[in-house]
CSV table of C-alpha atoms in Angstrom, one decimal:
chain,number,residue,atom,x,y,z
A,1362,MET,CA,-9.8,23.1,-5.1
A,1363,ASP,CA,-11.3,21.8,-8.4
A,1364,ILE,CA,-13.1,18.5,-9.0
A,1365,VAL,CA,-9.8,16.7,-9.7
A,1366,GLU,CA,-8.1,17.7,-6.4
A,1367,LEU,CA,-11.3,17.1,-4.4
A,1368,SER,CA,-11.7,13.6,-5.9
A,1369,ARG,CA,-8.1,12.8,-5.2
A,1370,LEU,CA,-8.3,14.1,-1.7
A,1371,GLN,CA,-11.5,12.1,-1.0
A,1372,PHE,CA,-9.9,8.9,-2.3
A,1373,ALA,CA,-6.7,9.5,-0.4
A,1374,ILE,CA,-8.6,10.1,2.9
A,1375,THR,CA,-10.7,6.9,2.5
A,1376,ALA,CA,-7.7,4.8,1.4
A,1377,LEU,CA,-5.5,6.0,4.3
A,1378,TYR,CA,-8.3,5.5,6.8
A,1379,HIS,CA,-9.0,2.0,5.4
A,1380,PHE,CA,-5.3,1.1,5.6
A,1381,ILE,CA,-5.3,1.9,9.3
A,1382,PHE,CA,-7.2,-1.4,9.8
A,1383,ILE,CA,-5.8,-3.6,7.1
A,1384,PRO,CA,-2.2,-4.2,8.3
A,1385,LEU,CA,-3.3,-5.2,11.8
A,1386,THR,CA,-5.7,-7.6,10.3
A,1387,LEU,CA,-3.0,-9.2,8.2
A,1388,GLY,CA,-0.5,-9.4,11.0
A,1389,LEU,CA,-2.9,-10.7,13.7
A,1390,SER,CA,-4.4,-13.3,11.4
A,1391,ILE,CA,-1.0,-15.1,11.0
A,1392,LEU,CA,-0.1,-14.7,14.7
A,1393,LEU,CA,-3.4,-16.3,15.6
A,1394,GLY,CA,-2.6,-19.2,13.4
A,1395,ILE,CA,0.9,-19.6,15.0
A,1396,MET,CA,-0.5,-19.4,18.6
A,1397,GLU,CA,-3.3,-21.9,17.8
A,1398,THR,CA,-0.8,-24.3,16.2
A,1399,VAL,CA,1.2,-24.2,19.5
A,1400,TYR,CA,-2.0,-24.9,21.4
A,1401,VAL,CA,-2.9,-27.9,19.3
A,1402,MET,CA,0.7,-29.2,19.6
A,1403,THR,CA,1.0,-28.7,23.4
A,1404,GLY,CA,-2.6,-28.8,24.6
A,1405,LYS,CA,-1.8,-26.1,27.2
A,1406,PRO,CA,-4.9,-23.9,27.9
A,1407,ILE,CA,-2.9,-20.7,28.1
A,1408,TRP,CA,-2.3,-20.9,24.4
A,1409,ARG,CA,-6.0,-21.2,23.7
A,1410,ASP,CA,-6.6,-18.2,26.0
A,1411,MET,CA,-4.1,-16.3,23.9
A,1412,VAL,CA,-5.8,-17.2,20.7
A,1413,LYS,CA,-9.2,-16.1,22.0
A,1414,TYR,CA,-8.0,-12.8,23.5
A,1415,TRP,CA,-6.0,-11.7,20.5
A,1416,GLY,CA,-8.8,-13.0,18.4
A,1417,VAL,CA,-11.3,-10.5,20.0
A,1418,LEU,CA,-8.9,-7.6,19.2
A,1419,PHE,CA,-8.6,-9.0,15.7
A,1420,GLY,CA,-12.3,-9.2,15.3
A,1421,ILE,CA,-12.9,-5.6,16.3
A,1422,ASN,CA,-10.3,-4.4,13.8
A,1423,PHE,CA,-11.6,-6.8,11.1
A,1424,ALA,CA,-15.1,-5.4,11.3
A,1425,MET,CA,-13.8,-1.8,11.0
A,1426,GLY,CA,-11.7,-2.8,8.0
A,1427,VAL,CA,-14.7,-4.2,6.2
A,1428,ALA,CA,-16.8,-1.1,7.0
A,1429,THR,CA,-14.2,1.2,5.6
A,1430,GLY,CA,-13.2,-0.9,2.6
A,1431,VAL,CA,-16.6,-1.4,1.0
A,1432,THR,CA,-17.1,2.3,0.2
A,1433,MET,CA,-13.7,2.6,-1.5
A,1434,GLU,CA,-14.6,0.5,-4.5
A,1435,PHE,CA,-17.8,2.5,-5.0
A,1436,GLN,CA,-15.8,5.6,-5.6
A,1437,PHE,CA,-14.5,4.3,-8.9
A,1438,GLY,CA,-18.1,4.7,-10.1
A,1439,THR,CA,-19.0,7.9,-8.3
A,1440,ASN,CA,-15.9,10.0,-8.5
A,1441,TRP,CA,-13.8,8.3,-11.2
A,1442,ALA,CA,-16.3,7.4,-13.9
A,1443,TYR,CA,-14.1,7.9,-16.9
A,1444,TYR,CA,-11.3,5.9,-15.2
A,1445,SER,CA,-13.8,3.1,-14.7
A,1446,HIS,CA,-14.9,3.3,-18.3
A,1447,TYR,CA,-11.4,3.5,-19.8
A,1448,VAL,CA,-9.7,0.7,-17.8
A,1449,GLY,CA,-12.6,-1.1,-16.1
A,1450,ASP,CA,-12.1,-4.2,-18.2
A,1451,VAL,CA,-8.6,-4.6,-16.8
A,1452,PHE,CA,-8.8,-3.1,-13.4
A,1453,GLY,CA,-12.2,-4.6,-12.5
A,1454,ALA,CA,-11.2,-8.2,-13.0
A,1455,PRO,CA,-8.9,-8.5,-9.9
A,1456,LEU,CA,-11.4,-6.6,-7.8
A,1457,ALA,CA,-14.2,-9.0,-8.7
A,1458,ILE,CA,-12.0,-12.0,-8.0
A,1459,GLU,CA,-11.0,-10.5,-4.6
A,1460,GLY,CA,-14.7,-10.2,-3.7
A,1461,LEU,CA,-15.7,-13.7,-4.9
A,1462,MET,CA,-12.6,-15.6,-3.8
A,1463,ALA,CA,-11.0,-13.8,-0.9
A,1464,PHE,CA,-13.6,-11.8,0.9
A,1465,PHE,CA,-16.2,-14.6,1.0
A,1466,LEU,CA,-13.4,-16.9,2.3
A,1467,GLU,CA,-12.7,-14.5,5.0
A,1468,ALA,CA,-16.3,-14.0,5.9
A,1469,THR,CA,-17.0,-17.7,6.1
A,1470,PHE,CA,-14.0,-18.6,8.3
A,1471,VAL,CA,-14.1,-15.6,10.5
A,1472,GLY,CA,-17.5,-16.9,11.8
A,1473,MET,CA,-16.1,-20.4,12.3
A,1474,PHE,CA,-13.1,-18.9,14.2
A,1475,PHE,CA,-15.3,-17.1,16.7
A,1476,PHE,CA,-18.3,-19.3,17.1
A,1477,ALA,CA,-17.2,-22.9,16.4
A,1478,TRP,CA,-14.7,-23.5,19.3
A,1479,GLU,CA,-17.1,-26.1,20.8
A,1480,ARG,CA,-18.4,-27.5,17.5
A,1481,LEU,CA,-15.1,-28.3,15.9
A,1482,SER,CA,-12.2,-30.5,16.9
A,1483,LYS,CA,-8.9,-28.9,17.6
A,1484,ILE,CA,-7.5,-29.7,14.2
A,1485,GLN,CA,-10.7,-28.5,12.4
A,1486,HIS,CA,-10.6,-25.2,14.2
A,1487,LEU,CA,-7.0,-24.8,13.5
A,1488,ILE,CA,-7.7,-25.3,9.8
A,1489,ALA,CA,-10.4,-22.7,10.0
A,1490,THR,CA,-8.0,-20.2,11.6
A,1491,TRP,CA,-5.4,-20.7,9.0
A,1492,ALA,CA,-8.0,-20.5,6.3
A,1493,LEU,CA,-9.0,-17.1,7.7
A,1494,ALA,CA,-5.4,-16.0,7.6
A,1495,LEU,CA,-5.2,-17.2,4.0
A,1496,GLY,CA,-8.3,-15.3,3.1
A,1497,THR,CA,-6.9,-12.0,4.4
A,1498,ASN,CA,-3.7,-12.5,2.4
A,1499,PHE,CA,-5.6,-13.5,-0.7
A,1500,SER,CA,-7.7,-10.3,-0.4
A,1501,ALA,CA,-4.5,-8.3,-0.2
A,1502,LEU,CA,-3.1,-10.2,-3.2
A,1503,TRP,CA,-5.9,-9.3,-5.6
A,1504,ILE,CA,-6.1,-5.7,-4.5
A,1505,LEU,CA,-2.4,-5.2,-5.0
A,1506,ILE,CA,-2.5,-6.9,-8.4
A,1507,ALA,CA,-5.0,-4.3,-9.4
A,1508,ASN,CA,-2.9,-1.5,-7.9
A,1509,GLY,CA,0.3,-3.0,-9.4
A,1510,TRP,CA,-1.3,-2.7,-12.8
A,1511,MET,CA,-1.9,1.0,-12.2
A,1512,GLN,CA,1.8,1.3,-11.6
A,1513,PHE,CA,2.9,-0.9,-14.5
A,1514,PRO,CA,0.1,-1.6,-17.0
A,1515,VAL,CA,1.1,-4.8,-18.7
A,1516,GLY,CA,-1.1,-7.4,-20.4
A,1517,ALA,CA,-3.5,-4.9,-21.9
A,1518,HIS,CA,-3.9,-2.9,-25.1
A,1519,PHE,CA,-5.9,0.1,-26.3
A,1520,ASN,CA,-8.8,-0.8,-28.5
A,1521,VAL,CA,-9.5,2.1,-30.9
A,1522,ASP,CA,-13.0,0.8,-31.7
A,1523,THR,CA,-14.2,0.8,-28.1
A,1524,MET,CA,-11.9,3.6,-26.9
A,1525,ARG,CA,-11.0,1.5,-23.9
A,1526,MET,CA,-8.1,-0.5,-22.5
A,1527,GLU,CA,-8.8,-4.2,-22.7
A,1528,VAL,CA,-7.0,-7.3,-21.4
A,1529,SER,CA,-4.8,-9.1,-23.8
A,1530,ASP,CA,-2.8,-11.4,-21.4
A,1531,PHE,CA,-4.4,-12.0,-18.0
A,1532,MET,CA,-1.4,-14.0,-16.9
A,1533,ALA,CA,0.8,-11.0,-17.5
A,1534,VAL,CA,-1.6,-8.9,-15.3
A,1535,LEU,CA,-1.6,-11.6,-12.6
A,1536,PHE,CA,2.2,-12.1,-12.5
A,1537,ASN,CA,3.0,-8.4,-13.0
A,1538,PRO,CA,6.5,-8.0,-11.3
A,1539,VAL,CA,5.4,-4.7,-9.7
A,1540,ALA,CA,2.3,-6.3,-8.2
A,1541,GLN,CA,4.2,-9.3,-6.9
A,1542,ALA,CA,6.8,-7.0,-5.2
A,1543,LYS,CA,4.1,-4.8,-3.8
A,1544,PHE,CA,2.2,-7.8,-2.4
A,1545,VAL,CA,5.1,-9.4,-0.5
A,1546,HIS,CA,6.3,-6.0,0.8
A,1547,THR,CA,2.8,-4.9,1.9
A,1548,VAL,CA,1.8,-8.1,3.7
A,1549,SER,CA,5.2,-8.3,5.4
A,1550,ALA,CA,4.6,-4.7,6.7
A,1551,GLY,CA,1.3,-6.0,7.9
A,1552,TYR,CA,3.0,-8.8,9.8
A,1553,VAL,CA,5.3,-6.2,11.4
A,1554,THR,CA,2.2,-4.2,12.4
A,1555,GLY,CA,0.6,-7.2,14.1
A,1556,SER,CA,3.8,-8.1,15.8
A,1557,VAL,CA,4.4,-4.6,17.2
A,1558,PHE,CA,0.8,-4.5,18.4
A,1559,VAL,CA,1.1,-7.8,20.3
A,1560,LEU,CA,4.6,-6.8,21.6
A,1561,ALA,CA,3.3,-3.4,22.8
A,1562,VAL,CA,0.2,-4.6,24.5
A,1563,SER,CA,2.1,-7.4,26.2
A,1564,ALA,CA,4.7,-5.0,27.3
A,1565,TYR,CA,1.9,-2.9,28.8
A,1566,PHE,CA,0.8,-5.9,30.8
A,1567,LEU,CA,4.3,-6.6,32.1
A,1568,LEU,CA,4.8,-3.0,33.1
A,1569,ARG,CA,1.6,-3.3,35.2
A,1570,GLY,CA,2.7,-6.7,36.5
A,1571,ARG,CA,-0.5,-8.3,35.1
A,1572,HIS,CA,-0.9,-11.6,33.2
A,1573,VAL,CA,2.8,-12.1,33.2
A,1574,GLU,CA,3.0,-15.6,31.8
A,1575,PHE,CA,0.4,-14.7,29.1
A,1576,ALA,CA,2.3,-11.6,28.2
A,1577,LYS,CA,5.7,-13.3,28.1
A,1578,ARG,CA,4.4,-16.0,25.7
A,1579,SER,CA,2.7,-13.4,23.5
A,1580,MET,CA,5.9,-11.3,23.4
A,1581,THR,CA,8.0,-14.3,22.4
A,1582,VAL,CA,5.7,-15.1,19.5
A,1583,ALA,CA,5.6,-11.4,18.4
A,1584,ALA,CA,9.3,-10.9,18.7
A,1585,SER,CA,10.2,-14.1,16.8
A,1586,PHE,CA,7.7,-13.5,14.0
A,1587,GLY,CA,8.4,-9.8,14.0
A,1588,ILE,CA,12.1,-10.0,13.5
A,1589,ALA,CA,11.6,-12.3,10.5
A,1590,SER,CA,8.9,-9.9,9.1
A,1591,ALA,CA,10.9,-6.8,9.6
A,1592,LEU,CA,13.9,-8.3,7.8
A,1593,SER,CA,11.6,-9.4,5.0
A,1594,VAL,CA,10.2,-5.8,4.7
A,1595,VAL,CA,13.7,-4.5,4.1
A,1596,VAL,CA,14.7,-7.2,1.6
A,1597,LEU,CA,11.3,-7.0,-0.2
A,1598,GLY,CA,11.4,-3.2,-0.1
A,1599,ASP,CA,14.7,-3.5,-2.1
A,1600,GLU,CA,12.8,-5.5,-4.7
A,1601,SER,CA,10.1,-2.8,-4.9
A,1602,GLY,CA,12.9,-0.3,-5.4
A,1603,TYR,CA,14.4,-2.3,-8.2
A,1604,THR,CA,11.0,-2.7,-10.0
A,1605,ALA,CA,10.3,1.0,-9.6
A,1606,GLY,CA,13.8,1.7,-11.0
A,1607,VAL,CA,12.9,-0.2,-14.1
A,1608,ASN,CA,9.3,0.9,-14.6
A,1609,GLN,CA,8.9,4.2,-12.7
A,1610,LYS,CA,12.1,6.1,-13.1
A,1611,MET,CA,10.6,9.4,-12.2
A,1612,LYS,CA,9.3,8.1,-8.9
A,1613,ILE,CA,12.8,6.9,-8.0
A,1614,ALA,CA,14.4,10.2,-9.1
A,1615,ALA,CA,11.9,12.2,-7.0
A,1616,ILE,CA,12.3,10.0,-3.9
A,1617,GLU,CA,16.1,10.7,-4.2
A,1618,ALA,CA,15.6,14.4,-5.2
A,1619,MET,CA,18.1,13.6,-7.9
A,1620,TRP,CA,17.7,16.4,-10.4
A,1621,ASN,CA,20.4,15.4,-12.8
A,1622,THR,CA,21.8,12.0,-13.9
A,1623,GLU,CA,24.9,11.1,-12.0
A,1624,PRO,CA,27.8,8.9,-13.2
A,1625,ALA,CA,27.0,5.2,-12.5
A,1626,PRO,CA,26.6,3.9,-9.9
A,1627,ALA,CA,24.5,6.7,-8.4
A,1628,SER,CA,24.8,7.6,-4.8
A,1629,PHE,CA,22.0,7.5,-2.2
A,1630,THR,CA,21.1,10.7,-0.4
A,1631,ILE,CA,20.6,10.2,3.4
A,1632,PHE,CA,19.8,13.9,4.1
A,1633,GLY,CA,19.1,16.9,2.0
A,1634,LEU,CA,16.7,19.8,1.5
A,1635,PRO,CA,15.1,19.6,-2.0
A,1636,ASP,CA,14.6,23.0,-3.6
A,1637,LEU,CA,11.8,23.0,-6.2
A,1638,THR,CA,12.7,26.5,-7.5
A,1639,SER,CA,16.3,25.9,-8.3
A,1640,HIS,CA,16.1,22.2,-9.0
A,1641,THR,CA,18.8,21.5,-6.5
A,1642,THR,CA,19.1,19.6,-3.2
A,1643,ARG,CA,21.0,21.6,-0.5
A,1644,TYR,CA,23.1,20.2,2.3
A,1645,GLU,CA,23.3,16.7,0.8
A,1646,VAL,CA,24.8,13.8,2.7
A,1647,LYS,CA,25.3,10.8,0.4
A,1648,ILE,CA,26.4,7.2,0.4
A,1649,PRO,CA,28.3,6.5,-2.8
A,1650,TRP,CA,27.0,3.8,-5.1
A,1651,MET,CA,24.1,2.7,-3.0
A,1652,LEU,CA,21.2,4.0,-5.2
A,1653,GLY,CA,22.7,2.6,-8.3
A,1654,LEU,CA,23.0,-0.8,-6.8
A,1655,ILE,CA,19.4,-0.7,-5.4
A,1656,ALA,CA,17.7,0.7,-8.5
A,1657,THR,CA,19.7,-1.0,-11.2
A,1658,ARG,CA,21.5,-3.9,-9.5
A,1659,SER,CA,24.6,-3.0,-11.5
A,1660,ALA,CA,27.6,-0.8,-11.1
A,1661,ASP,CA,27.5,0.6,-14.7
A,1662,THR,CA,23.8,1.5,-15.3
A,1663,PRO,CA,23.0,5.1,-14.7
A,1664,VAL,CA,19.9,6.2,-12.8
A,1665,PRO,CA,18.3,9.1,-14.8
A,1666,GLY,CA,17.7,12.4,-13.1
A,1667,ILE,CA,14.5,14.4,-13.0
A,1668,ASN,CA,15.5,17.0,-15.6
A,1669,GLN,CA,16.6,14.3,-18.0
A,1670,LEU,CA,13.3,12.4,-17.5
A,1671,VAL,CA,11.4,15.6,-18.1
A,1672,GLY,CA,13.2,15.8,-21.4
A,1673,LEU,CA,12.3,12.2,-22.2
A,1674,ALA,CA,8.6,13.0,-21.4
A,1675,HIS,CA,8.8,16.0,-23.8
A,1676,ASP,CA,9.8,13.7,-26.6
A,1677,ARG,CA,7.2,11.2,-25.7
A,1678,ILE,CA,4.5,13.9,-25.7
A,1679,LYS,CA,5.5,15.0,-29.2
A,1680,ASP,CA,5.4,11.4,-30.4
A,1681,GLY,CA,2.0,11.0,-28.6
A,1682,ILE,CA,0.6,13.9,-30.6
A,1683,ILE,CA,1.2,11.8,-33.7
A,1684,ALA,CA,-0.8,9.0,-32.2
A,1685,TYR,CA,-3.6,11.4,-31.1
A,1686,ARG,CA,-3.9,12.8,-34.6
A,1687,ALA,CA,-4.1,9.3,-36.0
A,1688,LEU,CA,-6.8,8.4,-33.5
A,1689,LEU,CA,-8.9,11.4,-34.6
A,1690,ALA,CA,-8.4,10.2,-38.2
A,1691,VAL,CA,-9.6,6.7,-37.3
A,1692,ARG,CA,-12.7,8.0,-35.6
A,1693,LEU,CA,-13.5,10.1,-38.7
A,1694,ASN,CA,-12.9,7.3,-41.1
A,1695,PRO,CA,-12.8,3.8,-39.4
A,1696,ARG,CA,-12.3,2.0,-42.7
A,1697,ASP,CA,-9.1,3.8,-43.7
A,1698,PRO,CA,-6.2,1.5,-42.7
A,1699,ALA,CA,-3.5,4.1,-42.9
A,1700,PRO,CA,-4.3,6.0,-39.7
A,1701,ARG,CA,-4.8,2.7,-37.9
A,1702,GLN,CA,-1.3,1.7,-38.9
A,1703,LEU,CA,0.1,5.1,-37.8
A,1704,LEU,CA,-1.7,4.8,-34.5
A,1705,ASP,CA,-0.3,1.3,-33.9
A,1706,ALA,CA,3.2,2.6,-34.5
A,1707,HIS,CA,2.8,5.4,-31.9
A,1708,VAL,CA,0.1,4.2,-29.5
A,1709,ASP,CA,2.6,3.6,-26.6
A,1710,ASN,CA,2.9,7.3,-26.2
A,1711,LEU,CA,-0.8,8.2,-26.6
A,1712,GLY,CA,-1.1,8.6,-22.8
A,1713,TYR,CA,1.6,11.2,-22.8
A,1714,ALA,CA,-0.3,13.3,-25.4
A,1715,LEU,CA,-3.3,13.2,-23.0
A,1716,LEU,CA,-1.3,15.1,-20.5
A,1717,LEU,CA,-1.9,18.1,-22.8
A,1718,LYS,CA,-5.6,18.0,-22.0
A,1719,ARG,CA,-4.9,19.8,-18.9
A,1720,TYR,CA,-3.7,22.8,-20.9
A,1721,ARG,CA,-5.8,22.8,-24.0
A,1722,PRO,CA,-8.7,20.6,-25.4
A,1723,ASP,CA,-7.3,20.4,-28.9
A,1724,VAL,CA,-4.3,18.3,-28.3
A,1725,GLU,CA,-3.5,18.0,-31.9
A,1726,ASN,CA,-2.8,21.7,-32.1
A,1727,ALA,CA,-0.5,21.9,-29.1
A,1728,ASP,CA,2.5,24.2,-29.4
A,1729,GLU,CA,6.0,23.9,-27.8
A,1730,SER,CA,4.9,25.9,-24.8
A,1731,ASP,CA,2.1,23.5,-24.1
A,1732,ILE,CA,4.4,20.5,-24.5
A,1733,ARG,CA,6.9,22.0,-22.1
A,1734,GLN,CA,4.2,22.5,-19.5
A,1735,ALA,CA,2.9,19.0,-19.9
A,1736,ALA,CA,6.4,17.6,-19.6
A,1737,ALA,CA,7.1,19.5,-16.4
A,1738,SER,CA,3.9,18.2,-14.9
A,1739,THR,CA,5.4,14.7,-14.8
A,1740,ILE,CA,7.5,15.8,-11.8
A,1741,PRO,CA,5.7,14.7,-8.5
A,1742,ASN,CA,6.0,16.6,-5.2
A,1743,VAL,CA,9.7,15.9,-4.5
A,1744,PRO,CA,10.0,17.1,-0.9
A,1745,VAL,CA,7.0,15.0,0.2
A,1746,LEU,CA,8.4,11.9,-1.4
A,1747,PHE,CA,11.9,12.5,-0.2
A,1748,TRP,CA,11.0,12.8,3.4
A,1749,SER,CA,8.2,10.2,3.4
A,1750,PHE,CA,10.5,7.6,2.2
A,1751,ARG,CA,13.2,8.4,4.7
A,1752,VAL,CA,10.9,8.4,7.7
A,1753,MET,CA,9.5,5.1,6.5
A,1754,VAL,CA,12.9,3.5,6.2
A,1755,ALA,CA,14.0,4.8,9.6
A,1756,CYS,CA,10.9,3.1,11.1
A,1757,GLY,CA,11.9,-0.1,9.4
A,1758,PHE,CA,15.3,-0.2,10.9
A,1759,TRP,CA,13.9,0.7,14.3
A,1760,PHE,CA,11.6,-2.4,14.1
A,1761,ILE,CA,14.5,-4.6,13.4
A,1762,ALA,CA,16.3,-3.3,16.5
A,1763,LEU,CA,13.1,-3.6,18.6
A,1764,PHE,CA,12.3,-7.1,17.6
A,1765,GLY,CA,16.0,-8.1,17.8
A,1766,ALA,CA,16.1,-7.0,21.4
A,1767,GLY,CA,12.8,-8.7,22.2
A,1768,PHE,CA,14.0,-11.9,20.7
A,1769,TRP,CA,17.3,-11.8,22.7
A,1770,PHE,CA,15.5,-11.0,26.0
A,1771,SER,CA,13.0,-13.8,25.3
A,1772,ALA,CA,15.8,-16.3,24.7
A,1773,LYS,CA,17.4,-15.2,27.9
A,1774,GLN,CA,14.0,-15.3,29.7
A,1775,GLN,CA,14.5,-11.7,30.7
A,1776,LEU,CA,11.5,-10.0,29.0
A,1777,ASP,CA,10.2,-8.5,32.3
A,1778,ARG,CA,13.6,-7.4,33.5
A,1779,TYR,CA,14.3,-4.3,31.4
A,1780,HIS,CA,11.7,-1.7,31.9
A,1781,TRP,CA,13.3,0.6,29.3
A,1782,PHE,CA,12.7,-2.1,26.6
A,1783,LEU,CA,9.1,-2.5,27.7
A,1784,LYS,CA,8.5,1.3,27.6
A,1785,ALA,CA,10.1,1.4,24.2
A,1786,ALA,CA,7.8,-1.3,22.9
A,1787,VAL,CA,4.7,0.5,24.2
A,1788,LEU,CA,5.9,3.8,22.7
A,1789,SER,CA,6.6,2.1,19.4
A,1790,LEU,CA,2.9,1.1,18.9
A,1791,PRO,CA,2.0,3.9,16.5
A,1792,LEU,CA,5.1,3.6,14.3
A,1793,PRO,CA,4.0,0.7,12.0
A,1794,TRP,CA,1.0,2.8,11.0
A,1795,VAL,CA,3.2,5.8,10.4
A,1796,ALA,CA,5.5,3.8,8.2
A,1797,GLY,CA,2.6,2.1,6.4
A,1798,GLU,CA,0.8,5.3,5.6
A,1799,LEU,CA,4.0,6.9,4.4
A,1800,GLY,CA,4.6,3.9,2.2
A,1801,TRP,CA,1.3,4.4,0.4
A,1802,ILE,CA,2.1,8.1,0.0
A,1803,VAL,CA,5.4,7.2,-1.7
A,1804,ALA,CA,3.7,4.6,-3.9
A,1805,GLU,CA,0.6,6.6,-5.0
A,1806,TYR,CA,1.7,10.2,-4.7
A,1807,GLY,CA,4.9,9.3,-6.5
A,1808,ARG,CA,2.9,8.1,-9.5
A,1809,GLN,CA,1.4,11.4,-10.2
A,1810,PRO,CA,0.3,12.9,-12.6
A,1811,TRP,CA,-0.8,9.4,-13.7
A,1812,ALA,CA,-3.8,7.4,-12.7
A,1813,ILE,CA,-2.4,4.6,-14.9
A,1814,GLU,CA,1.3,5.0,-15.4
A,1815,GLY,CA,1.9,6.3,-18.9
A,1816,VAL,CA,-1.6,5.5,-20.0
A,1817,LEU,CA,-4.2,7.8,-18.3
A,1818,PRO,CA,-3.5,11.1,-16.6
A,1819,THR,CA,-5.3,11.5,-13.2
A,1820,ALA,CA,-7.0,14.7,-14.3
A,1821,LEU,CA,-8.9,12.8,-17.1
A,1822,GLY,CA,-10.2,10.0,-14.9
A,1823,VAL,CA,-12.7,12.0,-12.8
A,1824,SER,CA,-16.5,12.0,-13.1
A,1825,SER,CA,-18.4,14.9,-14.6
A,1826,THR,CA,-20.0,16.1,-11.4
A,1827,ALA,CA,-20.1,19.3,-9.4
A,1828,ALA,CA,-17.2,20.0,-7.1
A,1829,GLY,CA,-19.7,20.8,-4.3
A,1830,ASN,CA,-21.0,17.3,-4.4
A,1831,VAL,CA,-17.6,15.8,-3.9
A,1832,LEU,CA,-16.8,18.3,-1.1
A,1833,LEU,CA,-20.0,17.3,0.7
A,1834,SER,CA,-19.3,13.6,0.4
A,1835,LEU,CA,-15.7,14.2,1.4
A,1836,ILE,CA,-16.8,15.9,4.6
A,1837,GLY,CA,-19.2,13.1,5.3
A,1838,PHE,CA,-16.6,10.4,4.8
A,1839,ALA,CA,-14.1,12.2,7.0
A,1840,VAL,CA,-16.7,12.5,9.8
A,1841,PHE,CA,-17.9,8.9,9.4
A,1842,TYR,CA,-14.5,7.4,9.2
A,1843,SER,CA,-13.3,9.4,12.1
A,1844,ALA,CA,-16.2,8.0,14.2
A,1845,LEU,CA,-15.3,4.5,13.1
A,1846,LEU,CA,-11.7,5.1,14.1
A,1847,ALA,CA,-12.7,6.5,17.4
A,1848,ALA,CA,-15.0,3.5,18.0
A,1849,ASP,CA,-12.2,1.1,17.1
A,1850,LEU,CA,-9.7,2.8,19.4
A,1851,TYR,CA,-12.3,2.9,22.2
A,1852,LEU,CA,-13.0,-0.8,22.0
A,1853,LEU,CA,-9.3,-1.8,21.6
A,1854,ILE,CA,-8.2,0.3,24.6
A,1855,LYS,CA,-11.2,-0.9,26.7
A,1856,TYR,CA,-10.4,-4.6,26.2
A,1857,ILE,CA,-6.7,-4.1,26.5
A,1858,ARG,CA,-7.2,-2.6,29.9
A,1859,LEU,CA,-9.6,-5.4,30.9
A,1860,GLY,CA,-7.0,-8.0,29.9
A,1861,PRO,CA,-7.5,-11.6,28.8
A,1862,ASP,CA,-9.3,-12.7,32.0
A,1863,LYS,CA,-12.2,-10.2,31.8
A,1864,ALA,CA,-12.4,-9.6,28.0
A,1865,PRO,CA,-15.2,-11.4,26.1
A,1866,SER,CA,-14.3,-14.3,23.9
A,1867,GLN,CA,-16.3,-13.0,20.9
A,1868,PRO,CA,-16.2,-9.6,19.1
A,1869,LEU,CA,-20.0,-9.3,19.2
A,1870,ALA,CA,-19.9,-9.3,23.0
A,1871,ALA,CA,-17.1,-6.8,22.8
A,1872,GLY,CA,-19.2,-4.5,20.6
């Protein structure tokens, strides 16, 4: 593996490890706010006990999320130096705001949540709990604004004098439709994760005949909040599909293993076996019209296939070569206005010309063979995306069924009656993480070969360092993060087994 693949692998491992902790933090923070609101309204001590117990599990997970998240941002400087140089003026702003606005808000109110029960009134502590929940969601917002810009780079322009991307419209970056769709979809998935966690742990208590009233109330909150969140994930996932259909057509075509454009509206493939050699999908089972309606929200707009998109990339690369030649001319003679005008006319395709860097350093002299290779490189790994998406969607529909059953049994006051449901809830515990990780694989792996869609190829963003250094740090991160995950699981399992009557009321005591 070369420096590019090792750097990608290291970032993927650290990101996927980090996201093990984030969705549970998002989900539990809102559930804590709901439970404490009920406590303040009713004054019943059992609801305070619920907030404190689930709060300890939240605190353990929150600490691990902080520990795994800090190192991720440093990788932009250590492993992705040119990426940081080229787009740091745009990408760095949301990350800085996340640290100043959201992380400090979380850090302040997480302390108040755990250590100010006796120092604040009920209302004041409730405000602190909801402020903590708001902070976790704000943190996700700014991170996903940065990530959304990578998927759809709006509000920025290339400055030929600095050779960098610079912000031209921060409001466009902030209200990027891709970022907004990713935010609501991601946090809703986090709410599902928190709800499944509470549902599964409560089901475990009921199967053991322990803390019955505590578990029933917790399951009622989890099922009610969970069904709303699971339905939101489906609806908001549709919005993400639409924005990708507008801005990332190759990702949609790869997810569907749609090699050639179909007559509108395109059908959705439920099952198939994508073949990378023949560019066909064998044993297809399709639903007519469904993909066209999701990706275009119309019945007469075609969804382009992979082969047609490769042809479009071929044309954009040829146009980008014109921009690259003009850029070289500007660098040689900055005062000559002619090459600047030529560059401005073709700059939108400059990033496509940079795809040629993988095959030859002198892009301006690329021949037809080089262009065809570069165009073919715009196809991501189709089988990985095809199956990742379908397993993720299957998990989503399972969550709707699970929460729906839980909500029904709660309304009938029969939560502890059906052991098959309780066992299904316990066995479903890993599924939100499976779905979440697959979602990120679809989002990020589906963007390849781009670090910034249409602007900067991933292969150009890496640092100039030895592959051995990256391999060493990769092994170190894998070992360290695995140890953190093991510690997190150990503490969670330990205090789940102890139950709310024996577990400590503060995460420091739990550690």
